[in-house]
mmCIF file of C-alpha atoms and ligand atoms in Angstrom:
data_model
loop_
_atom_site.group_PDB
_atom_site.id
_atom_site.type_symbol
_atom_site.label_atom_id
_atom_site.label_comp_id
_atom_site.label_asym_id
_atom_site.label_seq_id
_atom_site.Cartn_x
_atom_site.Cartn_y
_atom_site.Cartn_z
ATOM 1 C CA MET A 180 -39.130 9.317 109.756
ATOM 2 C CA ARG A 181 -36.583 11.619 110.782
ATOM 3 C CA ILE A 182 -34.201 12.912 107.580
ATOM 4 C CA LEU A 183 -31.166 14.294 107.487
ATOM 5 C CA ILE A 184 -30.234 15.868 104.458
ATOM 6 C CA THR A 185 -26.690 17.392 103.397
ATOM 7 C CA ALA A 186 -27.005 20.363 100.951
ATOM 8 C CA GLY A 187 -24.525 23.185 99.461
ATOM 9 C CA PRO A 188 -20.756 22.896 98.842
ATOM 10 C CA THR A 189 -17.901 23.096 101.634
ATOM 11 C CA ARG A 190 -14.954 25.491 101.549
ATOM 12 C CA GLU A 191 -11.546 25.072 102.574
ATOM 13 C CA TYR A 192 -9.331 27.939 103.358
ATOM 14 C CA VAL A 193 -6.409 29.159 101.883
ATOM 15 C CA ASP A 194 -6.260 31.813 104.107
ATOM 16 C CA ASP A 195 -8.533 33.948 106.608
ATOM 17 C CA VAL A 196 -10.119 35.506 103.230
ATOM 18 C CA ARG A 197 -9.420 33.405 100.679
ATOM 19 C CA PHE A 198 -11.032 29.628 99.881
ATOM 20 C CA LEU A 199 -11.591 26.717 97.619
ATOM 21 C CA SER A 200 -14.938 25.248 97.218
ATOM 22 C CA ASN A 201 -17.582 23.500 94.643
ATOM 23 C CA ALA A 202 -19.825 25.149 92.027
ATOM 24 C CA SER A 203 -23.159 24.000 93.568
ATOM 25 C CA SER A 204 -26.653 26.042 94.668
ATOM 26 C CA GLY A 205 -27.751 23.963 96.977
ATOM 27 C CA ARG A 206 -31.105 23.815 95.166
ATOM 28 C CA MET A 207 -31.561 19.924 94.872
ATOM 29 C CA GLY A 208 -31.126 19.128 98.700
ATOM 30 C CA TYR A 209 -33.350 22.181 99.703
ATOM 31 C CA SER A 210 -35.745 21.223 97.179
ATOM 32 C CA ILE A 211 -35.342 17.683 98.647
ATOM 33 C CA ALA A 212 -36.140 19.076 102.571
ATOM 34 C CA GLU A 213 -38.983 21.241 101.530
ATOM 35 C CA ALA A 214 -40.602 17.693 99.703
ATOM 36 C CA ALA A 215 -39.872 15.831 102.652
ATOM 37 C CA VAL A 216 -41.630 18.261 104.803
ATOM 38 C CA ARG A 217 -44.740 18.605 102.915
ATOM 39 C CA ALA A 218 -44.684 14.557 102.623
ATOM 40 C CA GLY A 219 -45.237 14.866 106.571
ATOM 41 C CA HIS A 220 -41.234 14.272 107.902
ATOM 42 C CA GLU A 221 -39.040 15.563 110.120
ATOM 43 C CA VAL A 222 -36.145 17.162 108.317
ATOM 44 C CA VAL A 223 -32.532 17.859 109.781
ATOM 45 C CA LEU A 224 -30.814 20.199 106.790
ATOM 46 C CA VAL A 225 -26.720 20.418 107.249
ATOM 47 C CA THR A 226 -26.259 23.081 104.985
ATOM 48 C CA GLY A 227 -22.753 24.911 103.283
ATOM 49 C CA PRO A 228 -23.331 28.490 102.092
ATOM 50 C CA VAL A 229 -26.203 28.850 99.690
ATOM 51 C CA ASP A 230 -28.145 31.741 98.441
ATOM 52 C CA LEU A 231 -31.309 30.568 99.339
ATOM 53 C CA PRO A 232 -33.941 30.968 102.245
ATOM 54 C CA VAL A 233 -33.964 28.118 105.181
ATOM 55 C CA PRO A 234 -37.138 26.522 104.195
ATOM 56 C CA GLU A 235 -40.048 26.474 106.522
ATOM 57 C CA GLY A 236 -40.247 23.822 109.227
ATOM 58 C CA VAL A 237 -36.884 22.203 108.750
ATOM 59 C CA GLN A 238 -34.206 21.974 111.760
ATOM 60 C CA VAL A 239 -30.792 23.559 109.872
ATOM 61 C CA ALA A 240 -26.981 23.275 111.018
ATOM 62 C CA GLN A 241 -25.140 25.645 108.978
ATOM 63 C CA ILE A 242 -21.603 24.833 107.931
ATOM 64 C CA GLU A 243 -18.732 25.836 105.931
ATOM 65 C CA THR A 244 -15.497 23.031 106.133
ATOM 66 C CA THR A 245 -15.667 19.610 105.406
ATOM 67 C CA ASP A 246 -14.796 18.890 108.842
ATOM 68 C CA GLU A 247 -17.599 21.061 110.374
ATOM 69 C CA LEU A 248 -19.812 18.784 107.923
ATOM 70 C CA ARG A 249 -18.363 15.626 109.212
ATOM 71 C CA LYS A 250 -19.087 16.811 113.088
ATOM 72 C CA SER A 251 -22.569 18.165 112.172
ATOM 73 C CA CYS A 252 -23.436 14.716 110.658
ATOM 74 C CA LEU A 253 -21.656 12.100 112.755
ATOM 75 C CA GLU A 254 -23.646 14.095 115.908
ATOM 76 C CA LEU A 255 -27.011 14.319 113.963
ATOM 77 C CA PHE A 256 -26.892 10.909 112.402
ATOM 78 C CA PRO A 257 -28.023 8.548 115.310
ATOM 79 C CA SER A 258 -31.130 10.622 116.021
ATOM 80 C CA CYS A 259 -32.268 10.119 112.132
ATOM 81 C CA ASP A 260 -33.719 7.221 110.445
ATOM 82 C CA GLY A 261 -31.747 7.900 107.324
ATOM 83 C CA ILE A 262 -29.593 10.487 105.199
ATOM 84 C CA ILE A 263 -29.779 12.220 101.638
ATOM 85 C CA ALA A 264 -26.129 13.501 100.975
ATOM 86 C CA THR A 265 -26.666 15.848 98.013
ATOM 87 C CA ALA A 266 -23.867 18.394 99.596
ATOM 88 C CA ALA A 267 -21.106 18.884 96.994
ATOM 89 C CA VAL A 268 -17.676 18.251 99.210
ATOM 90 C CA CYS A 269 -14.518 19.860 98.804
ATOM 91 C CA ASP A 270 -12.606 16.364 98.528
ATOM 92 C CA TYR A 271 -9.142 18.416 99.235
ATOM 93 C CA ARG A 272 -7.824 20.964 101.445
ATOM 94 C CA PRO A 273 -4.874 23.599 101.701
ATOM 95 C CA ARG A 274 -2.687 21.025 104.156
ATOM 96 C CA GLN A 275 -2.217 24.338 105.923
ATOM 97 C CA ARG A 276 -4.456 27.632 106.278
ATOM 98 C CA VAL A 277 -2.566 30.576 106.916
ATOM 99 C CA HIS A 278 -3.497 32.926 109.488
ATOM 100 C CA GLY A 279 -4.812 36.448 108.024
ATOM 101 C CA LYS A 280 -4.340 37.428 104.690
ATOM 102 C CA MET A 281 -1.633 36.140 102.142
ATOM 103 C CA THR A 282 0.651 38.802 100.625
ATOM 104 C CA LYS A 283 1.692 38.579 96.940
ATOM 105 C CA THR A 284 5.024 37.946 96.511
ATOM 106 C CA GLY A 285 5.183 38.406 92.785
ATOM 107 C CA ALA A 286 6.800 34.923 92.495
ATOM 108 C CA PRO A 287 4.615 31.420 91.796
ATOM 109 C CA ILE A 288 3.237 30.227 95.103
ATOM 110 C CA VAL A 289 2.522 26.027 95.191
ATOM 111 C CA LEU A 290 -0.374 24.945 97.046
ATOM 112 C CA GLU A 291 -0.317 21.352 98.383
ATOM 113 C CA LEU A 292 -3.368 19.561 98.817
ATOM 114 C CA VAL A 293 -4.979 17.387 101.405
ATOM 115 C CA GLU A 294 -8.009 14.725 101.239
ATOM 116 C CA THR A 295 -10.722 15.805 103.341
ATOM 117 C CA SER A 296 -12.595 12.840 104.754
ATOM 118 C CA ASP A 297 -15.427 11.118 103.176
ATOM 119 C CA VAL A 298 -18.233 11.821 105.181
ATOM 120 C CA LEU A 299 -20.542 9.638 103.361
ATOM 121 C CA ALA A 300 -18.365 6.802 103.589
ATOM 122 C CA GLU A 301 -17.323 6.925 107.454
ATOM 123 C CA LEU A 302 -22.138 7.445 108.106
ATOM 124 C CA GLY A 303 -22.573 4.613 105.796
ATOM 125 C CA GLU A 304 -20.044 2.474 107.567
ATOM 126 C CA GLN A 305 -21.975 2.756 110.981
ATOM 127 C CA LYS A 306 -25.237 2.827 109.511
ATOM 128 C CA ALA A 307 -27.324 -0.117 110.871
ATOM 129 C CA HIS A 308 -30.797 0.220 110.601
ATOM 130 C CA ARG A 309 -30.397 3.174 108.865
ATOM 131 C CA TRP A 310 -31.087 3.796 105.537
ATOM 132 C CA VAL A 311 -28.407 5.748 103.002
ATOM 133 C CA VAL A 312 -28.868 7.640 99.556
ATOM 134 C CA GLY A 313 -25.798 9.390 97.885
ATOM 135 C CA PHE A 314 -25.581 11.496 95.011
ATOM 136 C CA ALA A 315 -23.065 11.015 92.291
ATOM 137 C CA LEU A 316 -22.078 13.929 90.035
ATOM 138 C CA GLU A 317 -20.317 12.374 87.037
ATOM 139 C CA SER A 318 -19.068 13.625 84.025
ATOM 140 C CA GLN A 319 -16.846 10.626 82.561
ATOM 141 C CA ASP A 320 -17.630 6.785 83.138
ATOM 142 C CA PRO A 321 -20.987 7.985 84.998
ATOM 143 C CA ARG A 322 -22.698 4.185 85.974
ATOM 144 C CA THR A 323 -18.855 3.104 86.473
ATOM 145 C CA ASN A 324 -18.014 5.654 89.051
ATOM 146 C CA ALA A 325 -21.572 5.762 90.758
ATOM 147 C CA MET A 326 -21.487 2.415 91.497
ATOM 148 C CA ARG A 327 -18.034 2.515 92.521
ATOM 149 C CA LYS A 328 -19.298 5.153 95.205
ATOM 150 C CA LEU A 329 -22.660 3.540 95.959
ATOM 151 C CA ARG A 330 -20.267 0.353 97.170
ATOM 152 C CA MET A 331 -17.593 2.824 98.641
ATOM 153 C CA LYS A 332 -20.384 4.753 100.748
ATOM 154 C CA ASN A 333 -22.404 1.401 101.339
ATOM 155 C CA CYS A 334 -25.399 2.995 99.900
ATOM 156 C CA ASP A 335 -28.761 1.414 99.455
ATOM 157 C CA CYS A 336 -29.055 3.588 96.131
ATOM 158 C CA ILE A 337 -27.199 6.306 94.485
ATOM 159 C CA VAL A 338 -29.219 9.585 92.231
ATOM 160 C CA LEU A 339 -26.316 9.720 88.879
ATOM 161 C CA ASN A 340 -26.956 12.863 87.530
ATOM 162 C CA ASP A 341 -24.452 14.963 85.345
ATOM 163 C CA THR A 342 -22.700 18.686 85.518
ATOM 164 C CA SER A 343 -25.725 20.116 83.501
ATOM 165 C CA ALA A 344 -27.419 19.902 87.157
ATOM 166 C CA ILE A 345 -24.914 22.335 88.580
ATOM 167 C CA SER A 346 -26.633 25.891 89.305
ATOM 168 C CA SER A 347 -29.811 24.581 87.049
ATOM 169 C CA LEU A 348 -33.382 24.683 87.726
ATOM 170 C CA GLU A 349 -33.498 21.940 86.214
ATOM 171 C CA ASN A 350 -32.153 18.004 86.584
ATOM 172 C CA GLN A 351 -32.262 14.527 84.921
ATOM 173 C CA VAL A 352 -30.980 11.802 87.573
ATOM 174 C CA GLU A 353 -31.154 7.873 87.299
ATOM 175 C CA ILE A 354 -31.363 6.079 90.438
ATOM 176 C CA LEU A 355 -29.004 2.942 90.853
ATOM 177 C CA SER A 356 -29.567 -0.406 93.111
ATOM 178 C CA PRO A 357 -26.663 -2.022 94.966
ATOM 179 C CA ASP A 358 -27.048 -4.666 92.166
ATOM 180 C CA SER A 359 -26.546 -2.045 89.241
ATOM 181 C CA GLU A 360 -29.772 -1.906 88.266
ATOM 182 C CA THR A 361 -31.477 1.589 86.968
ATOM 183 C CA VAL A 362 -34.709 1.708 89.326
ATOM 184 C CA ALA A 363 -35.666 5.350 88.312
ATOM 185 C CA GLU A 364 -35.431 7.802 85.749
ATOM 186 C CA PHE A 365 -36.646 11.174 86.596
ATOM 187 C CA ARG A 366 -36.067 14.656 84.534
ATOM 188 C CA GLY A 367 -37.362 18.051 84.890
ATOM 189 C CA PRO A 368 -37.546 20.732 87.880
ATOM 190 C CA LYS A 369 -35.764 20.189 90.612
ATOM 191 C CA THR A 370 -38.488 20.777 92.961
ATOM 192 C CA ARG A 371 -40.257 17.973 91.104
ATOM 193 C CA ILE A 372 -37.614 15.334 90.978
ATOM 194 C CA ALA A 373 -37.097 16.371 95.040
ATOM 195 C CA GLU A 374 -40.909 14.800 95.472
ATOM 196 C CA GLN A 375 -40.325 11.879 93.033
ATOM 197 C CA LEU A 376 -37.295 10.759 94.814
ATOM 198 C CA ILE A 377 -39.166 11.138 98.452
ATOM 199 C CA GLU A 378 -41.771 9.274 97.155
ATOM 200 C CA PHE A 379 -39.409 6.642 95.887
ATOM 201 C CA ILE A 380 -37.529 6.467 99.262
ATOM 202 C CA GLU A 381 -40.972 5.772 101.252
ATOM 203 C CA ASP A 382 -41.563 2.897 98.749
ATOM 204 C CA LYS A 383 -38.451 0.989 97.843
ATOM 205 C CA ILE A 384 -35.735 1.841 100.489
ATOM 206 C CA VAL A 385 -37.492 2.038 104.103
ATOM 207 C CA LYS A 386 -37.535 -1.165 105.439
HETATM 208 N N1 CTP B 661 -19.140 13.030 99.839
HETATM 209 C C1 CTP B 661 -19.074 13.169 100.968
HETATM 210 N N2 CTP B 661 -18.173 13.072 101.416
HETATM 211 C C2 CTP B 661 -16.929 13.576 100.406
HETATM 212 C C3 CTP B 661 -17.310 13.343 99.328
HETATM 213 C C4 CTP B 661 -18.988 13.041 98.488
HETATM 214 O O1 CTP B 661 -19.855 12.884 101.836
HETATM 215 N N3 CTP B 661 -15.852 14.198 101.467
HETATM 216 C C5 CTP B 661 -20.540 12.638 99.413
HETATM 217 C C6 CTP B 661 -21.651 13.581 98.503
HETATM 218 O O2 CTP B 661 -22.215 14.285 99.264
HETATM 219 C C7 CTP B 661 -22.212 12.279 97.677
HETATM 220 C C8 CTP B 661 -21.224 11.117 97.174
HETATM 221 O O3 CTP B 661 -20.627 11.377 98.504
HETATM 222 O O4 CTP B 661 -23.257 12.222 98.455
HETATM 223 C C9 CTP B 661 -20.477 11.458 96.520
HETATM 224 O O5 CTP B 661 -19.877 12.384 95.811
HETATM 225 P P1 CTP B 661 -18.817 12.729 94.894
HETATM 226 O O6 CTP B 661 -18.513 14.270 94.673
HETATM 227 O O7 CTP B 661 -19.736 12.436 93.390
HETATM 228 O O8 CTP B 661 -17.676 11.991 94.734
HETATM 229 P P2 CTP B 661 -16.180 11.736 95.615
HETATM 230 O O9 CTP B 661 -16.726 10.418 96.518
HETATM 231 O O10 CTP B 661 -16.023 13.227 96.044
HETATM 232 O O11 CTP B 661 -15.996 11.285 94.479
HETATM 233 P P3 CTP B 661 -15.036 12.090 93.167
HETATM 234 O O12 CTP B 661 -14.926 13.488 93.391
HETATM 235 O O13 CTP B 661 -13.613 11.300 92.754
HETATM 236 O O14 CTP B 661 -16.100 11.823 91.970
#
């Protein structure tokens, strides 16, 4: 299969030197990319800025903003069989990006934020015969929120994890199906979870 994987954080710039972002090491997505290559798949990795080496044998598109993530994914998705979306996407961006560097005035300033595009929801809408695997990072009411995201983004399953996953080498995930069943649970090093997730997709998601 040819698999599109999104990973790492996106950035939304306030001015040319300051940005809003998410805490994300990119480790889960990069581990999945490596596991997919080892399992014999072709991988296209769309990645935000992370401190990890590019996995061998993977086609990489480097992005920074959510808009760049969207453009890359819309271009690459049609040539792929499915997507695994692990990116920690910035949901808001400053309404205006200031050119140059903002100077202090001594007074408080207010940042007006507007929502960015929901990339996975857009890909889910146009998936046709392709499969879509989302991730949900939840801190409260995890199952309800994860299921809302699965439906909204037209996912074939969603991988639920919590905030302890951020920057950790380990993770604990639950995979939820469209009929709200827990269809798998994995815990341990992200590298091992990545292998289990690829096996799960091969066995249960690919039609
Ligand atoms: N995602 C995306 N584009 C966005 C936001 C999220 O593609 N603008 C993807 C993520 O990569 C992940 C899934 O959607 O696979 C869920 O992301 P998450 O951040 O958990 O949820 P949100 O939809 O952003 O909702 P909220 O932040 O309100 O929890």
